[in-house]
CSV table of C-alpha atoms in Angstrom, one decimal:
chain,number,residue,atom,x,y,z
A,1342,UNK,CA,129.0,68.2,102.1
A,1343,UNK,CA,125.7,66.8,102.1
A,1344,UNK,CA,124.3,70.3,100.9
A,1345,UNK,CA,126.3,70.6,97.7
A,1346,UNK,CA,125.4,66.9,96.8
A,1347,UNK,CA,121.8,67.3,96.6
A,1348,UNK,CA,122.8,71.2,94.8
A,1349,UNK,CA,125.3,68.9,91.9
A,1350,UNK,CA,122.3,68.1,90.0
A,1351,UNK,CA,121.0,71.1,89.5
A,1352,UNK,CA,124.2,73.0,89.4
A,1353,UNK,CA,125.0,71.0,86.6
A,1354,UNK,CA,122.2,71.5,84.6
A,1355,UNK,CA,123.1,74.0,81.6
A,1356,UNK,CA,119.5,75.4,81.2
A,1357,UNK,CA,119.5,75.9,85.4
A,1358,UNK,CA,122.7,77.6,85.6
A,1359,UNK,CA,121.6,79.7,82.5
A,1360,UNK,CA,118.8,81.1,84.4
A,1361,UNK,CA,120.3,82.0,87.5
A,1362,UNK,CA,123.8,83.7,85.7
A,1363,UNK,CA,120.5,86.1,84.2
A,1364,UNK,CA,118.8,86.6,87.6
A,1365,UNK,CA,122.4,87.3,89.5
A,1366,UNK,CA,123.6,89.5,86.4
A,1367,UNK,CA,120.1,91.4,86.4
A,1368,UNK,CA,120.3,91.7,90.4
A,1369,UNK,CA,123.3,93.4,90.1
A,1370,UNK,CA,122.8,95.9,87.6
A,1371,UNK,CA,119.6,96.7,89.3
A,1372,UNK,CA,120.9,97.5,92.1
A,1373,UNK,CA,124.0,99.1,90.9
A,1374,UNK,CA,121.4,101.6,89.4
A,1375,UNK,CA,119.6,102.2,92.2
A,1376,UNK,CA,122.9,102.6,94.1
A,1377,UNK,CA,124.3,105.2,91.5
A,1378,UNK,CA,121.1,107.3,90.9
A,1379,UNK,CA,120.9,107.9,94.6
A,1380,UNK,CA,124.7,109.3,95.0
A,1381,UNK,CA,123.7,111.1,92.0
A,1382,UNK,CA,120.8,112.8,93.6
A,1383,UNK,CA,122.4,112.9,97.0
A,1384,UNK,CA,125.4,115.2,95.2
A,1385,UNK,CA,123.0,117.9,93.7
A,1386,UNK,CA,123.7,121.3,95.2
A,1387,UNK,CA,120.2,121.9,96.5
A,1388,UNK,CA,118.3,125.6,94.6
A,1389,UNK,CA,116.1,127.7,96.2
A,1390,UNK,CA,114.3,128.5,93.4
A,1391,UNK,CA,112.9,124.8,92.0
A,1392,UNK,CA,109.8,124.0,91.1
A,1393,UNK,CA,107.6,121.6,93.4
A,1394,UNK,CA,107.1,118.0,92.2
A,1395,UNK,CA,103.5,116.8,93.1
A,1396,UNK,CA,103.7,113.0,94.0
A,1397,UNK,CA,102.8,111.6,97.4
A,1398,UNK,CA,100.2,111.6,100.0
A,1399,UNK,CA,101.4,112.4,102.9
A,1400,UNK,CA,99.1,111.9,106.2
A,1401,UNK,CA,96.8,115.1,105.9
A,1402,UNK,CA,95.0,116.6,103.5
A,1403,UNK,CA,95.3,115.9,100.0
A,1404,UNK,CA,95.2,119.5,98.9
A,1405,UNK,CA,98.5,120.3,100.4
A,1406,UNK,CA,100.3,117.6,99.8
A,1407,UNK,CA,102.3,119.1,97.1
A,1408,UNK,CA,103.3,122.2,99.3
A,1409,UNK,CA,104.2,119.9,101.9
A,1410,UNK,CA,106.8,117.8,99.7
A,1411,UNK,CA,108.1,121.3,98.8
A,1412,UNK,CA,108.9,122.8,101.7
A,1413,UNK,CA,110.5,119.7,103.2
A,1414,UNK,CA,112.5,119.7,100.0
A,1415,UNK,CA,113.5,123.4,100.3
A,1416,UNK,CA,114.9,121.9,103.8
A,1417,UNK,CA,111.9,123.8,106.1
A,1418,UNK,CA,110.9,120.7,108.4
A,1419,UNK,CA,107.1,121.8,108.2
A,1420,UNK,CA,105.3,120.2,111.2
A,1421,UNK,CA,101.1,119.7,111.0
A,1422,UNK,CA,98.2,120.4,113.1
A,1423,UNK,CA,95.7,117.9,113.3
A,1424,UNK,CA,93.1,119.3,116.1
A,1425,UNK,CA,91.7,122.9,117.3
A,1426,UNK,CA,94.7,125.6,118.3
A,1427,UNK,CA,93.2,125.5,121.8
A,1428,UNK,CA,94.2,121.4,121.8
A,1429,UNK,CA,97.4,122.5,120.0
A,1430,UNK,CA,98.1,125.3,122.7
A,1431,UNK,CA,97.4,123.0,126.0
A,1432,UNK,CA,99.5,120.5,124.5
A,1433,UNK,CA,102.6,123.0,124.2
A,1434,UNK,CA,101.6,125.3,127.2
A,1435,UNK,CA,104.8,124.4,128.7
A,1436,UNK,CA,106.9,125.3,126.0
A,1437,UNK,CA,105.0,128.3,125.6
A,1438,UNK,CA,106.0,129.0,129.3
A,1439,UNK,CA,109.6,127.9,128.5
A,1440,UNK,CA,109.9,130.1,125.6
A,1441,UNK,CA,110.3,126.7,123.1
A,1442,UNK,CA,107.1,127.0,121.5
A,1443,UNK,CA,106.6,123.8,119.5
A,1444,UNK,CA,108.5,121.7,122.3
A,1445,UNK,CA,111.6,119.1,121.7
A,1446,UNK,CA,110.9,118.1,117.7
A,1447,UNK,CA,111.6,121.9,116.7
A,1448,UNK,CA,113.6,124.3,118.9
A,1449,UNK,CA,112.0,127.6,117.6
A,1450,UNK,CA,113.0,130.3,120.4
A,1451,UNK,CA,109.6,131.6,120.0
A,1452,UNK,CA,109.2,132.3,116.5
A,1453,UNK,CA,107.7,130.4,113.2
A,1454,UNK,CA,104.8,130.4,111.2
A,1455,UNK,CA,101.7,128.8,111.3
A,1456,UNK,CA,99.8,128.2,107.6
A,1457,UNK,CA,96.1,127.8,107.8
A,1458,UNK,CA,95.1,127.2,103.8
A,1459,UNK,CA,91.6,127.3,102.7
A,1460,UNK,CA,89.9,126.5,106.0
A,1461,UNK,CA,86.3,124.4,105.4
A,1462,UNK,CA,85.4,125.1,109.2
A,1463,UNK,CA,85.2,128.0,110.7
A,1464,UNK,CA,87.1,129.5,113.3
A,1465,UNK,CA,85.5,129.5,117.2
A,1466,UNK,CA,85.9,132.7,119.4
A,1467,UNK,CA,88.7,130.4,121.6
A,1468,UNK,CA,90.5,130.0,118.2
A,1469,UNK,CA,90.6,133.6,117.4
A,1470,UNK,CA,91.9,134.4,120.7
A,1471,UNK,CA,94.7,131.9,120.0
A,1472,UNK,CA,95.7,133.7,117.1
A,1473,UNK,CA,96.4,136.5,119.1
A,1474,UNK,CA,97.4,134.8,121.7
A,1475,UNK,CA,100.3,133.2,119.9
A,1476,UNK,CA,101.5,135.8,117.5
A,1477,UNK,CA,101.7,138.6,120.3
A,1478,UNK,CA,104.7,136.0,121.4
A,1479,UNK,CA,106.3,135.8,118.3
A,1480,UNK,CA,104.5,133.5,115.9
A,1481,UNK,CA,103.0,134.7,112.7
A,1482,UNK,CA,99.7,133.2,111.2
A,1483,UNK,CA,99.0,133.0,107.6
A,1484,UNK,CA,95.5,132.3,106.4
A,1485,UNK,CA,94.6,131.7,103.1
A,1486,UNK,CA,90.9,131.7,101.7
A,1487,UNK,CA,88.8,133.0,98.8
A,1488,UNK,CA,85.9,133.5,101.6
A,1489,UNK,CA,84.9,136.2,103.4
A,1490,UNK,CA,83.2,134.3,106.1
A,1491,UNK,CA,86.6,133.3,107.2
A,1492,UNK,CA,88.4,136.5,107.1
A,1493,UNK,CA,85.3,138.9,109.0
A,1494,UNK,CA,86.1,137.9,112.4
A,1495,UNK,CA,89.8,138.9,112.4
A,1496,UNK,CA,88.5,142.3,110.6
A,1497,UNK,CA,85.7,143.2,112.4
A,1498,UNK,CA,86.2,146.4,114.9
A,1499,UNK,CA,83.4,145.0,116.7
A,1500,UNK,CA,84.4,144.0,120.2
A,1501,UNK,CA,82.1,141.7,121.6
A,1502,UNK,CA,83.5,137.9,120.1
A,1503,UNK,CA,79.8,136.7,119.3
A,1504,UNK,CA,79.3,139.6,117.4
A,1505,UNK,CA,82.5,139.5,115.1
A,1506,UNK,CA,81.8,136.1,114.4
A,1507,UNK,CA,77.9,136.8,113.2
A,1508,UNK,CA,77.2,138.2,110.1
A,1509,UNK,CA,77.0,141.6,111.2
A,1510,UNK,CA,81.2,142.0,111.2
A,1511,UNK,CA,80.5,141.2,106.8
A,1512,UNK,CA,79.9,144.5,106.4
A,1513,UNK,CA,83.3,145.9,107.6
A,1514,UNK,CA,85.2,143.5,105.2
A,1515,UNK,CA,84.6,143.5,100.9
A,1516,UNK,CA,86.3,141.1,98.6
A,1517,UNK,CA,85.8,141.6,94.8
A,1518,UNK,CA,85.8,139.8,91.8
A,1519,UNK,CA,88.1,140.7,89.0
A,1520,UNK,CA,87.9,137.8,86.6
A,1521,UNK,CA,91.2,136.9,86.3
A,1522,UNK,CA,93.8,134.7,87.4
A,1523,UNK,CA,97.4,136.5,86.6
A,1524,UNK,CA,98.8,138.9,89.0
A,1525,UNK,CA,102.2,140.7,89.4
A,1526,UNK,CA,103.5,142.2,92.6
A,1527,UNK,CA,103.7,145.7,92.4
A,1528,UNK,CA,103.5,146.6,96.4
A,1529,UNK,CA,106.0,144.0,98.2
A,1530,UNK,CA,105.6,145.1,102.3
A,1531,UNK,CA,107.9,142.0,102.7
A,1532,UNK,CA,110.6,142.9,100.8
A,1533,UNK,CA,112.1,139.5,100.0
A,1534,UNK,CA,109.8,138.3,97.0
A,1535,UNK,CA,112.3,140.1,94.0
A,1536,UNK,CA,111.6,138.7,91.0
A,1537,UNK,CA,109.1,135.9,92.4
A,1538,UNK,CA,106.0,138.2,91.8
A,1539,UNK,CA,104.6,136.7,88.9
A,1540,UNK,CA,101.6,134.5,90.9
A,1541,UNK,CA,98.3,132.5,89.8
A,1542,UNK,CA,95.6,133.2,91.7
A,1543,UNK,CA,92.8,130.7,91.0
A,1544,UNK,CA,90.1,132.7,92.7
A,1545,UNK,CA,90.5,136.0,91.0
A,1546,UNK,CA,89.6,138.0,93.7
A,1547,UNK,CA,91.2,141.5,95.6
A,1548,UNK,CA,90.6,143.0,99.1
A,1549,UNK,CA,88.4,145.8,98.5
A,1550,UNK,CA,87.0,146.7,101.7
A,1551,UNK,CA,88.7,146.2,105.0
A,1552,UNK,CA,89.2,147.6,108.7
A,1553,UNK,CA,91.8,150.5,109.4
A,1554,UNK,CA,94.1,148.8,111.5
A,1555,UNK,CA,94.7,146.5,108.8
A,1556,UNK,CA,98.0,147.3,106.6
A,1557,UNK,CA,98.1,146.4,102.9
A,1558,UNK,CA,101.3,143.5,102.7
A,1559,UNK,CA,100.3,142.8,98.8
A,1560,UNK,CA,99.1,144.2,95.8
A,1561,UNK,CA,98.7,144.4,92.2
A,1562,UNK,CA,97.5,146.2,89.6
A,1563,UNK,CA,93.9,145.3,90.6
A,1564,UNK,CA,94.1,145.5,94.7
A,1565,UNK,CA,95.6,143.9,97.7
A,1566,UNK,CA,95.9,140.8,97.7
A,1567,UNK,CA,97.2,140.1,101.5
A,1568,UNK,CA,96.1,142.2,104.4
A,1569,UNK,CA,98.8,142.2,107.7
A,1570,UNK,CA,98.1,143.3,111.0
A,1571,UNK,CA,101.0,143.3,114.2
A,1572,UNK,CA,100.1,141.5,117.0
A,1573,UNK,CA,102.8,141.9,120.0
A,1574,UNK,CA,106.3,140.3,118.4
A,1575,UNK,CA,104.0,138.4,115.9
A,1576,UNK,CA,101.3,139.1,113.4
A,1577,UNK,CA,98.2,137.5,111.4
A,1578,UNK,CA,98.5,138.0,107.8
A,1579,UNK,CA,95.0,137.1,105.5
A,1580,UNK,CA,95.7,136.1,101.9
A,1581,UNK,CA,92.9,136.7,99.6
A,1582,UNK,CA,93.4,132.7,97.8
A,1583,UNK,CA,94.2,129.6,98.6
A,1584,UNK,CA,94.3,127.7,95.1
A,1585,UNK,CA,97.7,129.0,94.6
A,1586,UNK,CA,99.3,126.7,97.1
A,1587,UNK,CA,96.7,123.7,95.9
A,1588,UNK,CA,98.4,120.5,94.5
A,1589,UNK,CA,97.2,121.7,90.9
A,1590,UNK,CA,98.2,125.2,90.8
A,1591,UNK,CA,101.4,125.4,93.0
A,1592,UNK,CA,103.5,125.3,89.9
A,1593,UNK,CA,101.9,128.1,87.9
A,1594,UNK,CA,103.8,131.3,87.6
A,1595,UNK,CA,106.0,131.9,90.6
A,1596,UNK,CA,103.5,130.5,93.3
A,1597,UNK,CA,106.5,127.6,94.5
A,1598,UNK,CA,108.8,130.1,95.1
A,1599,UNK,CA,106.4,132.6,96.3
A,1600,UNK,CA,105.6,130.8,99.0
A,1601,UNK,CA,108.7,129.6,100.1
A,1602,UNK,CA,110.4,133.3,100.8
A,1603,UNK,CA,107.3,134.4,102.5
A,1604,UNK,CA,107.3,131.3,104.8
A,1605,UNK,CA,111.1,131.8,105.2
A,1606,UNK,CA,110.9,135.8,106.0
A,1607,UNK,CA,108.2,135.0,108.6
A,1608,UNK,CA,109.7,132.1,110.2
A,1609,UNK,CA,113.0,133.6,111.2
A,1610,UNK,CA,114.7,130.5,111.5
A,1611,UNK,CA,111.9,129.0,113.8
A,1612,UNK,CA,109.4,126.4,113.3
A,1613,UNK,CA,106.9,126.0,110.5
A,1614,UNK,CA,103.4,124.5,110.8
A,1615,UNK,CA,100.5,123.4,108.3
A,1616,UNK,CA,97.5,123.9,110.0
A,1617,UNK,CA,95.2,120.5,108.7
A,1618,UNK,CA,92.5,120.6,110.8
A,1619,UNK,CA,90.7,123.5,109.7
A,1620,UNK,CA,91.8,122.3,105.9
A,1621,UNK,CA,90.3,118.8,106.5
A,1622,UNK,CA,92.7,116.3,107.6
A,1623,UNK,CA,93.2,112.2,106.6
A,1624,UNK,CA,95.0,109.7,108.4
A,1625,UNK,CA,95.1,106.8,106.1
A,1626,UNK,CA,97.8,106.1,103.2
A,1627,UNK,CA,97.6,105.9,99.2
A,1628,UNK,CA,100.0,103.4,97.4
A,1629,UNK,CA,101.4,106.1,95.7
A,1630,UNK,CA,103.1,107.3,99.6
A,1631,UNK,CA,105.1,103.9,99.6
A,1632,UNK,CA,105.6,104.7,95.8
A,1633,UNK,CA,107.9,107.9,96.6
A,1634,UNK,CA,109.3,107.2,99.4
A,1635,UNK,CA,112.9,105.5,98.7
A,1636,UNK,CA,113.3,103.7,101.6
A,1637,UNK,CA,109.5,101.6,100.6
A,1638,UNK,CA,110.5,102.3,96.6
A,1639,UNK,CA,113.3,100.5,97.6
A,1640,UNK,CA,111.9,97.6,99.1
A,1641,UNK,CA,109.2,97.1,96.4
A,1642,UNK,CA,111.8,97.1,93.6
A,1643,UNK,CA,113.4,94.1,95.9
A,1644,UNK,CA,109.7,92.5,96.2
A,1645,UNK,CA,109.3,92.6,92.4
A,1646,UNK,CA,112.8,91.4,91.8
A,1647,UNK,CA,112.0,88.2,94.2
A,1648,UNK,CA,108.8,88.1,91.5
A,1649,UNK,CA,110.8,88.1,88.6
A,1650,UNK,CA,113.3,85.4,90.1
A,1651,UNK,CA,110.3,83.3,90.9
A,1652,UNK,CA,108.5,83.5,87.9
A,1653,UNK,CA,111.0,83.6,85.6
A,1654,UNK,CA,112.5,80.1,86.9
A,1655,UNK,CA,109.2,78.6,85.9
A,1656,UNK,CA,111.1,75.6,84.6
A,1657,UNK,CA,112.2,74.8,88.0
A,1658,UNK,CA,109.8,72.5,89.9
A,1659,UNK,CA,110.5,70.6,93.0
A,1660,UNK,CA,114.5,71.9,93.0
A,1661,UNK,CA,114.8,70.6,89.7
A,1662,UNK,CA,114.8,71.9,86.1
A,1663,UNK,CA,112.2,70.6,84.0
A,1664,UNK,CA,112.8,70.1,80.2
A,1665,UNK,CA,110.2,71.0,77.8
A,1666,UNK,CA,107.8,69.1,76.9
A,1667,UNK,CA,108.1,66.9,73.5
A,1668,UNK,CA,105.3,65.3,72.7
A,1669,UNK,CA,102.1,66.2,72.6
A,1670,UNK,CA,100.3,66.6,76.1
A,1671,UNK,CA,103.1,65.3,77.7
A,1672,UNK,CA,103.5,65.8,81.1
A,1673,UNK,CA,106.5,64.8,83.1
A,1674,UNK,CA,107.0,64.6,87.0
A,1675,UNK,CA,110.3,64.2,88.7
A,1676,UNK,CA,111.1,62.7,92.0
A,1677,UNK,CA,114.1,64.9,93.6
A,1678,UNK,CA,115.4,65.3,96.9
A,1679,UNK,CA,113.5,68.6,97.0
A,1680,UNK,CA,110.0,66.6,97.5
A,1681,UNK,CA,111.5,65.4,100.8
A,1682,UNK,CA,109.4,68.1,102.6
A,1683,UNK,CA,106.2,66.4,101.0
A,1684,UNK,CA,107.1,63.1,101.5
A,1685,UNK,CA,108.4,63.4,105.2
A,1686,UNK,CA,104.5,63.0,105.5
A,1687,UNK,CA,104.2,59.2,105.6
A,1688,UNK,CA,100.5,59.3,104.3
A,1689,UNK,CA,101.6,60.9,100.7
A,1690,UNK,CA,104.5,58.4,100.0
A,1691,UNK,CA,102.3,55.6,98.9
A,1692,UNK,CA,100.8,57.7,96.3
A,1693,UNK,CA,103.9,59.7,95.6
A,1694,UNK,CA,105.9,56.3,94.9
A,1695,UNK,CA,103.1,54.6,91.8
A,1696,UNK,CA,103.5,58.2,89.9
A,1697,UNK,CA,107.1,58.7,90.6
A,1698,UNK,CA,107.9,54.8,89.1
A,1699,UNK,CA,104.7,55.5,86.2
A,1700,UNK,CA,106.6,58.7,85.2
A,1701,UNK,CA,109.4,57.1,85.0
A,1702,UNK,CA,108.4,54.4,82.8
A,1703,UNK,CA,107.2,56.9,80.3
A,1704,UNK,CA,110.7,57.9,79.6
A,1705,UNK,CA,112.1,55.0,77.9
A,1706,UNK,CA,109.2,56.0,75.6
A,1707,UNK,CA,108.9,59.3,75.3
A,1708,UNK,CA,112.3,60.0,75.3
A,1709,UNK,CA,114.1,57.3,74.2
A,1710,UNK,CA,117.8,58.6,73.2
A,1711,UNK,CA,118.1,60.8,76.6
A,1712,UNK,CA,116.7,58.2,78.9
A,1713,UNK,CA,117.6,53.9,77.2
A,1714,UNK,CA,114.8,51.7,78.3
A,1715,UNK,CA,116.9,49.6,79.7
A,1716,UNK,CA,118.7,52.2,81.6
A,1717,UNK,CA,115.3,52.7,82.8
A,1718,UNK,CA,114.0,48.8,83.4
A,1719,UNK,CA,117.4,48.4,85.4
A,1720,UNK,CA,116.9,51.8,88.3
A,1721,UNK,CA,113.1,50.3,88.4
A,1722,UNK,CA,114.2,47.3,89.3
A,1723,UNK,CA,116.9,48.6,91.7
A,1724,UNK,CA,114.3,50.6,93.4
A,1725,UNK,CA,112.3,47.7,94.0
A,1726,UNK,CA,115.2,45.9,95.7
A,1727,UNK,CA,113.8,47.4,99.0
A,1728,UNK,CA,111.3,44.4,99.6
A,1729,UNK,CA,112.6,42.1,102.1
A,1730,UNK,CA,111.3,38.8,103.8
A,1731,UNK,CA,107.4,39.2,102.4
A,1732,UNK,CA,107.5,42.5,104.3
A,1733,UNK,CA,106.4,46.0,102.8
A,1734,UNK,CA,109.2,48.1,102.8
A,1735,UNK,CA,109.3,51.6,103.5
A,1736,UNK,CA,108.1,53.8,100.9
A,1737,UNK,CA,110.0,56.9,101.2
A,1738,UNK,CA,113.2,54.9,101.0
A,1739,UNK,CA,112.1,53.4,98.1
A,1740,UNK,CA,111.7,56.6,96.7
A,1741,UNK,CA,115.1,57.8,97.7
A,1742,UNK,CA,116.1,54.4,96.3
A,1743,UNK,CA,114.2,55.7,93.0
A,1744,UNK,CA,115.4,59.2,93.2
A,1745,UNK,CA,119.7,57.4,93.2
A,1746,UNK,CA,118.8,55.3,90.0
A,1747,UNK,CA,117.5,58.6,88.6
A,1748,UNK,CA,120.4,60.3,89.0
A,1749,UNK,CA,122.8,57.6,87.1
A,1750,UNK,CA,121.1,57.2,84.4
């Protein structure tokens, strides 16, 4: 009962009760909008032929982030790598031995695909021999690169590992320039592209030059674009670009959907990795991550919402509505029961009571037809009514006093 008498005066203020019928209307809507857009969205049939949506920055690199919101939205689960495959392989080894090859977050019975794009390190002789290692059980590697440098090892006949990764194993491996960017699928070794063969490649170059045990996967009217070689159950598969997969180019011509039925064919169903740490991997967070997300977009639209309630009640101070000002440089303080916080410190009260009793003087003169004078004479002299026997009474009850005579007037 107690609660809803120190709520009456401001529940019966018309200007109070104006605002917060806005902020409860606006609340609602809002969230009714929210509510409705995402039943909306969750009730879309989901196509496997839609084009990615760049937008967040997810913890890796930024150059895939695009491909990665993709393929999660396609409904692939990819997982990352974040240090060398040997790491990767230790990690797992008993999986490996188990036949579950990326352990309990993905059950892939020993199949999947692995995506290394654009590499800026290059690979060590452990690394290659984990390539093989893991797609002779199953897994197939994808690499895509404009560079040479990168590819060479994998080519090279040369046996000896410190050879193949010197510069003499350039010589068994030729990429060449065309000068342009468009290609159209004319060889398809996969089968499963169809009509998605319309691809921009970025780094206009085409396999030229390359070892005899590799197989031609790709091509076009001006080469092969992708080289495949079998590896036990797996295989390693080297794709001439990697700007078609970039944030800025994954869009172009059919590179979204390109890349989603090649990752598909070659996963079987199993697991599907991004390989970061050869493409330069992050661990911090942009705003724009909390920005797509709905479950942070959600709980900034509530942030800004508690904003716009507290700003937009900028009339309210100390629990109770202010009224505009109407005279020139006219400034008004109220005592209310919401200063009660404030004034439960003793050493305030003395100097809260002289301004409270000041600014309340000024109202027989400022505004004279709201607040009589001597309405206002009569609650200061009420207030004063606290001083007993020569003794100083106490101030915050005085103020409370104060406050009461307010309130009648």
């Amino acid at each position: 009962m107690k609660s809803w008498e120190k709520l009456k005066p401001f529940y019966r203020n018309k200007s109070f009760r104006s605002t917060a019928l806005i902020l409860v209307v606006s609340s609602v809507l809002l969230v009714g909008a929210l509510y409705l857009f995402e039943s909306l969205k969750a009730g879309q049939p989901k196509r496997e032929d839609v084009f990615p949506n760049m937008s967040i920055y997810h913890e890796g690199s930024t150059g895939t982030m695009a491909l990665w919101e993709f393929l999660q939205a396609a409904g692939l689960k990819p997982g990352k790598i974040v240090e060398p495959l040997v790491d990767f392989y230790a990690r797992t080894e008993d999986y490996v031995a188990q036949g579950d090859w990326m352990g309990p977050p993905q059950d892939t019975a020993g199949e999947g695909v692995i995506l290394v794009i654009g590499p800026d390190t290059p690979f060590t002789a452990d690394e290659i021999s984990m390539f093989y290692t893991l797609a002779s059980n199953g897994f197939t590697f994808i690499v895509f690169s404009p560079h040479t440098w990168i590819f060479a090892p994998f080519i090279s006949p040369l046996t000896n590992m410190q050879d193949a990764l010197s510069e003499k194993s350039l010589e068994y491996l030729e990429l060449t320039r065309i000068f342009t960017n468009g290609a159209r699928i004319v060889k398809d070794g996969t089968g499963v592209l169809g009509d998605a063969g319309k691809l921009f490649l970025p780094g206009e170059s085409r396999f030229s030059k390359w070892s005899m045990k590799w197989d031609s996967l790709l091509s076009d009217q001006w080469g092969t674009i992708a080289l495949e070689h079998e590896a036990g159950e797996g295989r390693i598969v080297l794709f001439c670009d990697s700007g078609l997969l970039s944030n800025l180019f994954l869009r172009e011509g059919d590179n979204g959907v390109f890349i989603y039925r090649l990752v598909k064919h070659y996963a079987k169903g199993g697991a599907v990795y991004i390989d970061e740490y050869h493409h330069g991997v992050r661990h911090s967070l942009t705003i724009f991550y909390f920005l797509a997300k709905p479950e942070f977009r959600h709980l900034i639209v509530q942030a800004l919402l508690f904003l716009l309630v507290f700003f937009y009640a900028k009339g309210i101070r100390f629990g109770q509505y202010r009224y505009p000002a109407e005279a020139k440089n006219e400034k008004i303080y109220y005592y209310s029961e919401g200063m009660a916080g404030l004034l439960g410190r003793r050493r305030y009260a003395d100097k809260l009571l002289p301004l409270a009793r000041a600014n309340l003087a000024k109202l027989g003169t400022l505004l004279p037809q709201r607040y009589p004078k001597a309405a206002i004479d009569k609650a200061l002299e009420e207030s004063e009514a606290g001083d007993t026997g020569g003794h100083r009474a106490d101030p915050v009850k005085k103020l409370k006093d104060l406050y009461r005579s307010i309130k009648e007037l």
